[in-house]
XYZ file of C-alpha atoms in Angstrom:
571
model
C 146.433 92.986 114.663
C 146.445 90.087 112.205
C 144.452 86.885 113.208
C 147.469 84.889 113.011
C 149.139 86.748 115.802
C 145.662 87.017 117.869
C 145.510 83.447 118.262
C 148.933 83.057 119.653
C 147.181 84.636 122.631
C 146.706 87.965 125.122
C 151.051 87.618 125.975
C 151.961 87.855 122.492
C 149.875 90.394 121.335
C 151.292 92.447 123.883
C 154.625 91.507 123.274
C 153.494 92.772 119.454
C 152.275 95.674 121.189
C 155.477 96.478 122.814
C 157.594 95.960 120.197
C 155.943 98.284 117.790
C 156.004 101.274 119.854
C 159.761 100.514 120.141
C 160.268 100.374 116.982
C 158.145 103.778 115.722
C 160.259 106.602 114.410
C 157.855 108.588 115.185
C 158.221 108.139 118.943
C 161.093 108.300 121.243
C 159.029 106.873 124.454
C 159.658 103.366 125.388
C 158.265 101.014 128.309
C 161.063 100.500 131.391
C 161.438 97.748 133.435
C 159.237 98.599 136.032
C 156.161 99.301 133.134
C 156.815 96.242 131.520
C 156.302 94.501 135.020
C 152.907 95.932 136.088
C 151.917 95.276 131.846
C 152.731 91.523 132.692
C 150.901 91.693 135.916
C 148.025 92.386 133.931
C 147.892 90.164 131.480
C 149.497 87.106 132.805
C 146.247 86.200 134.287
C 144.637 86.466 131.062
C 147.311 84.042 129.463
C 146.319 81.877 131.646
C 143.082 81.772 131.030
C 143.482 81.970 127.512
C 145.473 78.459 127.200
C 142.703 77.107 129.268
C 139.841 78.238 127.493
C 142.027 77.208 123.796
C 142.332 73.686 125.214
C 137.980 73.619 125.328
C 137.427 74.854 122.158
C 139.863 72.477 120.514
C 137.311 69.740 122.269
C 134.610 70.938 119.875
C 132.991 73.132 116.607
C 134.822 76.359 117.277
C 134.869 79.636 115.213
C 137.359 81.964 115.186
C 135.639 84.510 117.337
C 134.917 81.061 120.299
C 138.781 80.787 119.976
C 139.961 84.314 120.649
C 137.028 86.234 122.273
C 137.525 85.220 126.407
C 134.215 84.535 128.636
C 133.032 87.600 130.237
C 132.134 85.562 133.819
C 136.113 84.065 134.672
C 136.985 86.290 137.688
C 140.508 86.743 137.035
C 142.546 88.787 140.166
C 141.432 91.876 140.490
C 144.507 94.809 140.116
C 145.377 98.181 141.751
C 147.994 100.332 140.114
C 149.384 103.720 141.875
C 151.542 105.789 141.700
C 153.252 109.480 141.446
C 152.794 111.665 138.729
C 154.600 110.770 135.496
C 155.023 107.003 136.361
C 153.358 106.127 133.076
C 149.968 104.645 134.282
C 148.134 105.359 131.929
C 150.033 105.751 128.788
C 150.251 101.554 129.205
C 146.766 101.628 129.372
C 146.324 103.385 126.236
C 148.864 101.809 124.468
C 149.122 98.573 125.367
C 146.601 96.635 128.027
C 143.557 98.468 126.770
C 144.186 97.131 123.245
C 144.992 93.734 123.954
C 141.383 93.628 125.962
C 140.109 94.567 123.133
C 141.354 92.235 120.724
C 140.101 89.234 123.936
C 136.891 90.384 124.867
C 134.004 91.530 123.351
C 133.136 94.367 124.725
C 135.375 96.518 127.283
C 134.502 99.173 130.001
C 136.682 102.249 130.091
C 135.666 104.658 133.179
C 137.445 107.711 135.077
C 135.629 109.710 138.082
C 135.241 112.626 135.960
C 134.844 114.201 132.181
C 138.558 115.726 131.985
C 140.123 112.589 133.573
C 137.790 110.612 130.993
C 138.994 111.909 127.667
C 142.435 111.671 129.041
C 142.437 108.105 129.183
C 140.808 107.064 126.005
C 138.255 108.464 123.474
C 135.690 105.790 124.567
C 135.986 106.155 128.189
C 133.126 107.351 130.096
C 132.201 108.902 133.733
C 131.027 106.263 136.546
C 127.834 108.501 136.257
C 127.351 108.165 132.731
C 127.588 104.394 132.474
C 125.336 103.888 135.713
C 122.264 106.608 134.329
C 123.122 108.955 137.111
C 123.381 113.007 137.020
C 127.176 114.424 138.878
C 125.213 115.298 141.750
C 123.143 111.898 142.584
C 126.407 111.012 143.575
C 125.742 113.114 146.778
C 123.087 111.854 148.040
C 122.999 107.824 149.177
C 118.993 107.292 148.296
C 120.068 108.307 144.684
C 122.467 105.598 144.344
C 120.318 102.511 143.594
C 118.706 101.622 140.399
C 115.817 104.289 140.708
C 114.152 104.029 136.730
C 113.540 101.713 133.972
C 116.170 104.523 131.791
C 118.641 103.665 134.575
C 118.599 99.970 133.849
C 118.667 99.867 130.338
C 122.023 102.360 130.349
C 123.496 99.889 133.099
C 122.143 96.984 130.996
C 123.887 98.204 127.275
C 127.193 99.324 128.906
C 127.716 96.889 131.513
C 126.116 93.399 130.650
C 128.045 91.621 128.125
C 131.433 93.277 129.030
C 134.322 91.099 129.729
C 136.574 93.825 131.271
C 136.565 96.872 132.990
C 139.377 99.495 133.784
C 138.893 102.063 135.987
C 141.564 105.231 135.724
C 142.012 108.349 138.587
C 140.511 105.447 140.713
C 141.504 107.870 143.936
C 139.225 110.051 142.616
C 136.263 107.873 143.301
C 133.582 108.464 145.768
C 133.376 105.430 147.719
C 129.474 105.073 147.431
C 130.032 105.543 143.692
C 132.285 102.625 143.275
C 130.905 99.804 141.676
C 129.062 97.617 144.410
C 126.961 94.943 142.492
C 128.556 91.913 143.663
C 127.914 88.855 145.914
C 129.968 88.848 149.051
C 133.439 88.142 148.589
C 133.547 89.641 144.840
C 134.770 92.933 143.489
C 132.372 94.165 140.536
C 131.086 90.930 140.199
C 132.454 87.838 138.140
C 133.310 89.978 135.218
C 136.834 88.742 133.852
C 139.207 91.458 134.068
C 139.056 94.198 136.395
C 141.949 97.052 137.022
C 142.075 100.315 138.447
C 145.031 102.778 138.478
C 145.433 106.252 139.894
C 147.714 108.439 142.008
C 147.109 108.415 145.501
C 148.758 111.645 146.343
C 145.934 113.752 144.812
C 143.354 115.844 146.442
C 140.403 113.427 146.668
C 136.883 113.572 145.966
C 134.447 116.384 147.542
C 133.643 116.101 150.431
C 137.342 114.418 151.591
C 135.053 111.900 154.021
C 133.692 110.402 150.801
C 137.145 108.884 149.671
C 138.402 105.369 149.774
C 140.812 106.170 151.891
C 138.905 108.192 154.540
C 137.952 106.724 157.678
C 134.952 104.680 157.633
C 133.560 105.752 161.459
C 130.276 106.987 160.672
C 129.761 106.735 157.000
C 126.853 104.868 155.373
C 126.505 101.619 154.240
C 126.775 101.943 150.693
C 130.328 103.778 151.849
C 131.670 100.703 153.862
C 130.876 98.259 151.004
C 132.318 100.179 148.310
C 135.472 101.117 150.479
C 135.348 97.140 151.463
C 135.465 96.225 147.608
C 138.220 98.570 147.141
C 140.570 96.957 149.573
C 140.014 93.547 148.713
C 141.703 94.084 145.264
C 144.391 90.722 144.789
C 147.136 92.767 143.286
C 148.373 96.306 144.321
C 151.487 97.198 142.574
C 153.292 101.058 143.482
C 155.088 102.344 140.654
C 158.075 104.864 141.429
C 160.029 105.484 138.548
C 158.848 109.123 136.775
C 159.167 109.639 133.313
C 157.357 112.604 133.046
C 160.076 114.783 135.065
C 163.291 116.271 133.093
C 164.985 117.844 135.996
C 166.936 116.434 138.893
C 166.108 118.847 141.474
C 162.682 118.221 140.822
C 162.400 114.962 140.652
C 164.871 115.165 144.176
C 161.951 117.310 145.658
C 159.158 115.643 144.652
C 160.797 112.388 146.176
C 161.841 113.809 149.627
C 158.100 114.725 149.558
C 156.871 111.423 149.165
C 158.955 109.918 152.271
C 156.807 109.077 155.192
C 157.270 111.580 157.597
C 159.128 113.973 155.772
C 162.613 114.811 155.107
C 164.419 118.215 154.881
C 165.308 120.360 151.799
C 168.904 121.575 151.061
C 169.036 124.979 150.430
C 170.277 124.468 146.709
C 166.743 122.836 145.886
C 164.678 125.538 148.049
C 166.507 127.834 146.450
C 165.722 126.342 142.976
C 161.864 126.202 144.109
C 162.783 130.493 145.207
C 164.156 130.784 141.363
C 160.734 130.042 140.139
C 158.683 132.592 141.877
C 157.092 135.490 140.218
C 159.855 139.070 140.395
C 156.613 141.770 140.328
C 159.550 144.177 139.868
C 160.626 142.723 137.226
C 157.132 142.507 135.679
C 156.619 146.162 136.063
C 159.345 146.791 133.997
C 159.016 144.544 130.915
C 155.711 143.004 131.348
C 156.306 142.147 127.273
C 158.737 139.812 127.964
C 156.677 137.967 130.471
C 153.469 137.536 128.285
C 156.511 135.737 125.689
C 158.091 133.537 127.918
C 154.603 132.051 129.229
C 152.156 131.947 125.870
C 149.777 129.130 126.096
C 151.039 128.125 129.951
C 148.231 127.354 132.389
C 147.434 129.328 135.418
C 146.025 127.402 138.497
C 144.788 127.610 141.831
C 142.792 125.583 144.275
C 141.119 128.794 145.024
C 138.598 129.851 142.657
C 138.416 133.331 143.375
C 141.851 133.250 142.156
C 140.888 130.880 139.127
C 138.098 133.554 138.270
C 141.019 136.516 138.204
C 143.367 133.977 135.885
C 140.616 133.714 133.715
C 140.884 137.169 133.180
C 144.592 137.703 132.449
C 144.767 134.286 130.055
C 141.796 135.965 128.064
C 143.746 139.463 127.811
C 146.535 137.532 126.849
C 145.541 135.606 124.442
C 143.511 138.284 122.734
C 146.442 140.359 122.386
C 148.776 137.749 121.157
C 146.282 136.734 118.305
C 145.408 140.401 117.929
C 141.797 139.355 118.340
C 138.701 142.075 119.834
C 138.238 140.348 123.613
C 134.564 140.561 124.214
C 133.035 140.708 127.838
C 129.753 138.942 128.018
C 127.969 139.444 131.162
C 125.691 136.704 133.202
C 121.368 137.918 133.166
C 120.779 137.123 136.461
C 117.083 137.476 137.653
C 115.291 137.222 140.788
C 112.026 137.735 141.606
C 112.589 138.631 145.010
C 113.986 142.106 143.715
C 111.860 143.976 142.380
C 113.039 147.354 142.337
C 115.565 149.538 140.836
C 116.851 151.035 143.940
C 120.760 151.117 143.821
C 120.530 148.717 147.007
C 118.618 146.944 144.770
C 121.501 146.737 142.050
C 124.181 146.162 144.466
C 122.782 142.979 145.072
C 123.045 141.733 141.053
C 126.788 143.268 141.284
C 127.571 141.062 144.349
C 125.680 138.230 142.298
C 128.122 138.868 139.335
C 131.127 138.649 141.634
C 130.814 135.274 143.168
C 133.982 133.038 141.858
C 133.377 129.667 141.723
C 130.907 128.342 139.392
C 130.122 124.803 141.126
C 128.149 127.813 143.043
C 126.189 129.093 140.188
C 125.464 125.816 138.702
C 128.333 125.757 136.309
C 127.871 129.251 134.579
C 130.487 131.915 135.007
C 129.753 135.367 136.006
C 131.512 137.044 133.252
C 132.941 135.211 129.893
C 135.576 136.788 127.939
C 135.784 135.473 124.267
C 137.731 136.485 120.885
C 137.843 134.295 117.875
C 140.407 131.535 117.376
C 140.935 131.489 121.378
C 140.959 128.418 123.161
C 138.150 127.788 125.535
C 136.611 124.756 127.727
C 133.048 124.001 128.738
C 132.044 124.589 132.118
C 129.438 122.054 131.893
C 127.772 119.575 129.109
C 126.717 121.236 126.103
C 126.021 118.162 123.911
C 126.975 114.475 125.434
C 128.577 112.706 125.214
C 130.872 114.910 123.202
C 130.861 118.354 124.226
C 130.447 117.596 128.298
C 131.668 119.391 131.075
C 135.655 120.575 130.731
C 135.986 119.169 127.041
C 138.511 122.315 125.239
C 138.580 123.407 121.746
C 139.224 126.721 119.191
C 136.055 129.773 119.201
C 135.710 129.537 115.034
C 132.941 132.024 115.096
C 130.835 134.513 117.242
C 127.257 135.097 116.258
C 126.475 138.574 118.132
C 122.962 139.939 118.742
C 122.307 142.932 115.895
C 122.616 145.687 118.734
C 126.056 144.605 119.206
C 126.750 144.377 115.679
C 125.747 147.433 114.573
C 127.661 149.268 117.750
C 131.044 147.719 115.626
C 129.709 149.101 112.750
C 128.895 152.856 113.455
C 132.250 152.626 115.694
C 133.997 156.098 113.999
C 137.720 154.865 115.099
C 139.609 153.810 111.896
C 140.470 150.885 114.402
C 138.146 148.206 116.520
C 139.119 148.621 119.767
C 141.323 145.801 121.848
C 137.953 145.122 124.038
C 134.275 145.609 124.073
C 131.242 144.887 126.894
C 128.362 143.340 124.713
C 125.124 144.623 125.768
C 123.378 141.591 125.026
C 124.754 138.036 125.218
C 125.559 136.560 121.610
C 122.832 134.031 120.546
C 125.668 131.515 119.962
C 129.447 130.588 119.944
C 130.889 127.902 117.643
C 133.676 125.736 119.155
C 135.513 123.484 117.312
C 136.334 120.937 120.033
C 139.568 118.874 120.257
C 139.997 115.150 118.743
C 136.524 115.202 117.245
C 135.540 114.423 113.807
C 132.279 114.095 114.273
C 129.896 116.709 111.728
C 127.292 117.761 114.255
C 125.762 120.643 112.103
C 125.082 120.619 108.673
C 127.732 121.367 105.662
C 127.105 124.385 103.329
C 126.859 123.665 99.483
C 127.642 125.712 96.851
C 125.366 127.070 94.287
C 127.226 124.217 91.512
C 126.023 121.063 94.232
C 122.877 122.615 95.559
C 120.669 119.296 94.906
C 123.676 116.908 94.333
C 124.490 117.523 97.924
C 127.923 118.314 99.603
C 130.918 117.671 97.544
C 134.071 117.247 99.980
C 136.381 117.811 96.569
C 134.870 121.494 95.748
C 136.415 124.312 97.541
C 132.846 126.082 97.687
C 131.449 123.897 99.342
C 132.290 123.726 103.469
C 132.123 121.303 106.361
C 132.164 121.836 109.972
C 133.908 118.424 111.371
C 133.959 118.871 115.495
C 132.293 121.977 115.654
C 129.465 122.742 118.183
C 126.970 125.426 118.683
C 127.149 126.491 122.359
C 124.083 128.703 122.917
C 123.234 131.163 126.229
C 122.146 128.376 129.036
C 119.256 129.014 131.582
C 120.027 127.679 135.426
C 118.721 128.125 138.745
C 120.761 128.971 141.511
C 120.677 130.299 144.974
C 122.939 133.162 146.388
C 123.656 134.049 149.739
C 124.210 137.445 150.494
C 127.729 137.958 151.885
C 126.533 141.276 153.279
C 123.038 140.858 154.656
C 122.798 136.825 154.580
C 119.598 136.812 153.187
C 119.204 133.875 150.329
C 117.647 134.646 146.700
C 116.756 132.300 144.140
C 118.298 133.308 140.879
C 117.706 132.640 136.862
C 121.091 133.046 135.441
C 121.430 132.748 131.562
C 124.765 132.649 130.291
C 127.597 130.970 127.738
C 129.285 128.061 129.428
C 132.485 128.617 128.537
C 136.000 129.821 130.218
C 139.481 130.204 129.154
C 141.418 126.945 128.746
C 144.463 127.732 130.537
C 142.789 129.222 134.013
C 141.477 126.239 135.646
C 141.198 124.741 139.161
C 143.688 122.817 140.639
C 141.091 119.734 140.637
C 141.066 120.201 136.859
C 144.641 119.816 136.333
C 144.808 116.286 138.403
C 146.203 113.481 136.331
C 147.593 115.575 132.985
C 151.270 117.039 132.354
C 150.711 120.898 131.916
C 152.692 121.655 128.783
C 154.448 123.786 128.122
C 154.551 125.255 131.390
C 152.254 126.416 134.579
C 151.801 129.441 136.992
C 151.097 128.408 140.219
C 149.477 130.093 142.917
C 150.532 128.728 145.845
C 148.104 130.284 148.245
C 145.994 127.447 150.431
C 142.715 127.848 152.621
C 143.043 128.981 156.063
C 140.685 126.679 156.724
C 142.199 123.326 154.906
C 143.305 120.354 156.769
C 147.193 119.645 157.192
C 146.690 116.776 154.401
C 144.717 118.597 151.933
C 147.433 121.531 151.714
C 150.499 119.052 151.593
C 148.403 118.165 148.562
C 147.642 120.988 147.612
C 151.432 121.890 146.701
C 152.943 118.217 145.616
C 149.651 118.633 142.794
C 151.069 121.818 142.010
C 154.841 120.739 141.555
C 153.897 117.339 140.065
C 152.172 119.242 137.016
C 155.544 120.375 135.440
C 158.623 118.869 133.647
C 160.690 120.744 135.081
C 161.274 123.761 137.636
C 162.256 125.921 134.049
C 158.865 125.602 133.302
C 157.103 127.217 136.572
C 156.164 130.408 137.354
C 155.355 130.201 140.997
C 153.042 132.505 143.393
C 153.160 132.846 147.240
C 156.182 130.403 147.857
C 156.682 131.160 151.453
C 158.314 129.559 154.730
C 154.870 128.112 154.989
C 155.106 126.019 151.771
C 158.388 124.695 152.394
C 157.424 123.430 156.235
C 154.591 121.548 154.088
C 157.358 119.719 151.455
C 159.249 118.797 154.448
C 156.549 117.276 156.894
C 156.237 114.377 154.430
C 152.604 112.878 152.893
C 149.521 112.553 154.950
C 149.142 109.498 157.458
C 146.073 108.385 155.617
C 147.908 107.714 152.479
């Protein structure tokens, strides 16, 4: 932005802002109405202030940085944006109230609840946790909230001190004792200048439910009530109901009809559009071709993870055979001292180990990883940080296997490598090339020719590595319960922290447009609360453009009696 057009203040150099992405051929998106609104909501304040604080300077010496750069201490009213999925949130953000902060203050805190929701707002954006010192699970505990270590302090200290604004995104995400809480009474994150939060508050909320900002304070803690308190004392809350991200009418009629306070009925032309969409297993078993065509590169989701761990296994297949890539099966070491024999009791115990689906049990390490090169693949936990953390994607480049594995491909007398193979040992590494990173993190290769004149990004001998990371075998403790006896052990796993991009949970997918299209498993907990399956499916259904690109699974009388009973009470 050129200085000239800076110092005609934050409303102008939004207006710029605007204007420009109007006026790209490159893009056909452009702000409505009701965006432009809540983008004026946000920085009219800021004009404000900006006239008044021009005015002092004029008063005295003033540089150029005293004339544009706003006080970090002014308080201005604090702002809560929801709304459904597709409304746009935080594509203004990116675009155009993040950048104007930028250009007025000089430095800016971007946060989301978790990685994934993270890089999906902005590169720089970082997890409450990360900015505050903490590890994901001090979160559960309330004594591990304070300031507990000199390392603590100085990570609050550089990220926090000197900023002048702070935007939160997925802010329905938040744990309540996570959110921010230094402040004295009456304030909301303190006196720092700008402060906004946005989010969507029909999504499943934090774990455990009681820890949300919505939940019902009877019983909670302290730290709960104030950061709950905080939350509701936002100046501003603005809902936002037009949906951009939707391309079909019946859709967008069912996703509204959902979001009507106690519910309203569907017709039977739009539950039979939602029928269209389910899976025909008849029609599978007769041209299963033509379904692995029309759904390349769709994700496959579940709020179970024992189905998540079963879609990891068909996207894998898949994807090997469409890049006509070897899949390799790498299998978890799991050790326990408290077994010490090999009976085959004994082994049935390591098999039941193996089976268990969800890895938030087995501290983020999968059972069983299927990989082939060029297939794309996320991290199940942090790998290198603040880059390669927990659910970052990118491409497999190359798989180093151990030399017993390499030499069974070798001596392998068929004329053809078969379509799969179970390594017997796990490969010492895997390197990922990881999405929107140009970052070198291991070193280039030179050729013989610039040997001691060093890396020569002209000479087609020579090779770099930009965003590629080694991910090596990881080493965690764990405990298992025994489904069959109930007895606990305490278990070294070592394995590669990686699984399929396009199987994930449905907590994964909160937040993002699934492109180019999703299979949905529809099938919800016995066990779950009437709210937490009503979000259960609107997540689901919210994900898509359209109902063209859904493949649905378990659509039964059940599901529709949850579309027509209408949102939860509590939100």
């Amino acid at each position: 932005m050129l200085l000239q057009d800076v110092l005609r203040g934050p409303g102008h150099v939004t207006w710029k802002l605007i204007q420009e992405l109007k006026e790209d051929c490159t893009s056909d998106f452009e702000f409505n109405e009701e965006q432009i609104l809540v983008i004026a909501l946000h920085i009219w304040p800021m004009e404000q202030a900006w006239r008044v604080h021009l005015k002092k300077q004029q008063s005295k010496c003033a540089t150029v940085d005293t004339l544009h750069k706003l006080p970090n201490d002014l308080g201005l009213p604090r702002i809560l944006i929801i709304g459904g999925g597709g409304c746009g949130k935080t594509t203004l953000m990116q675009v155009v109230v993040v950048p104007t902060l930028q250009t007025f203050f000089s430095r800016v805190v971007l946060t989301a609840p978790s990685n994934r929701a993270a890089r999906g707002f902005h590169p720089s954006a970082k997890t409450l946790h990360s900015i505050a010192g903490m590890k994901p699970q001090d979160s559960m505990r309330t004594s591990s909230l304070g300031i507990r270590s000199d390392r603590m302090r100085k990570r609050m200290d550089a990220n926090q001190t000197h900023a002048g604004a702070w935007v939160h995104d997925e802010a329905l995400q938040t744990s309540a004792p996570l959110f921010p809480r230094y402040a004295e009474p009456a304030q909301t994150v303190g006196k720092i200048s700008f402060f906004a939060m946005c989010g969507d508050h029909l999504q499943l909320p934090p774990v455990p439910k009681s820890s949300g900002l919505l939940a019902s304070l009877e019983g909670t803690s302290d730290e709960h009530k104030v950061g709950a308190s905080m939350f509701n004392r936002v100046h501003y809350l603005f809902e936002m109901h037009t949906m951009k991200r939707f391309e079909d009418a019946t859709l967008i009629a069912i996703l509204k009809k959902m979001r009507t306070p106690g519910g309203l009925k569907l017709s039977q032309s739009e539950w039979q559009a939602l029928l269209n969409t389910e899976l025909d297993v008849e029609e599978l078993k007769r041209d299963p071709e033509a379904f692995l065509r029309s759904t390349a590169g769709w994700f496959e989701s579940s709020y179970l993870w024992s189905i998540v761990s079963m879609a990891s296994y068909a996207r894998a297949t898949i994807s090997a055979r469409q890049a006509q890539q070897m899949l390799l099966y790498c299998q978890a070491v799991d050790v326990t001292p408290q077994i010490v024999g090999q009976r085959k009791a004994d082994l049935d115990v390591y098999d039941r180990m193996l089976a268990v689906p969800s890895v938030t049990h087995t501290k983020r390490l999968p059972g069983w990883v299927m990989l082939h090169s060029q297939m794309r693949v996320r991290l199940t936990t942090q790998v290198l940080p603040p880059r390669a953390v927990q659910d970052t994607t990118g491409t497999v480049m190359e798989i180093d296997l151990s030399a017993r594995d390499k030499q069974r491909m070798k001596s392998s007398e068929d004329s053809h490598l078969p379509a799969e193979m179970v390594l017997e040992e796990l490969p010492h590494c895997v390197y990922v090339k990881l999405d929107k990173c140009n970052r070198e993190f291991l070193p280039a290769l030179k050729c013989q020719k610039h040997a001691i004149s060093g890396f020569c990004k002209e000479c087609p001998a020579c090779r770099s590595f930009e965003g590629w990371v080694l991910v090596q075998p990881l080493c965690r403790q764990w405990t298992f319960t025994d489904p069959l006896t109930g007895f606990s052990f305490q278990v070294q796993r070592t394995q590669l922290p990686l699984m399929p991009e396009a199987a994930c949970p449905l907590y994964a997918l909160q937040g993002a447009a699934c492109d180019p299209g999703l299979i949905a498993h529809f099938i919800t907990p016995n066990r779950a609360d009437d709210d937490i399956k009503w979000l259960i499916v609107y997540v689901m259904l919210s994900r898509v453009r359209s109902l063209s690109r859904l493949r649905s699974i378990g659509l039964t009388p059940k599901i529709r009696k949850i579309i027509e009973g209408g949102p939860p009470s509590m939100l």
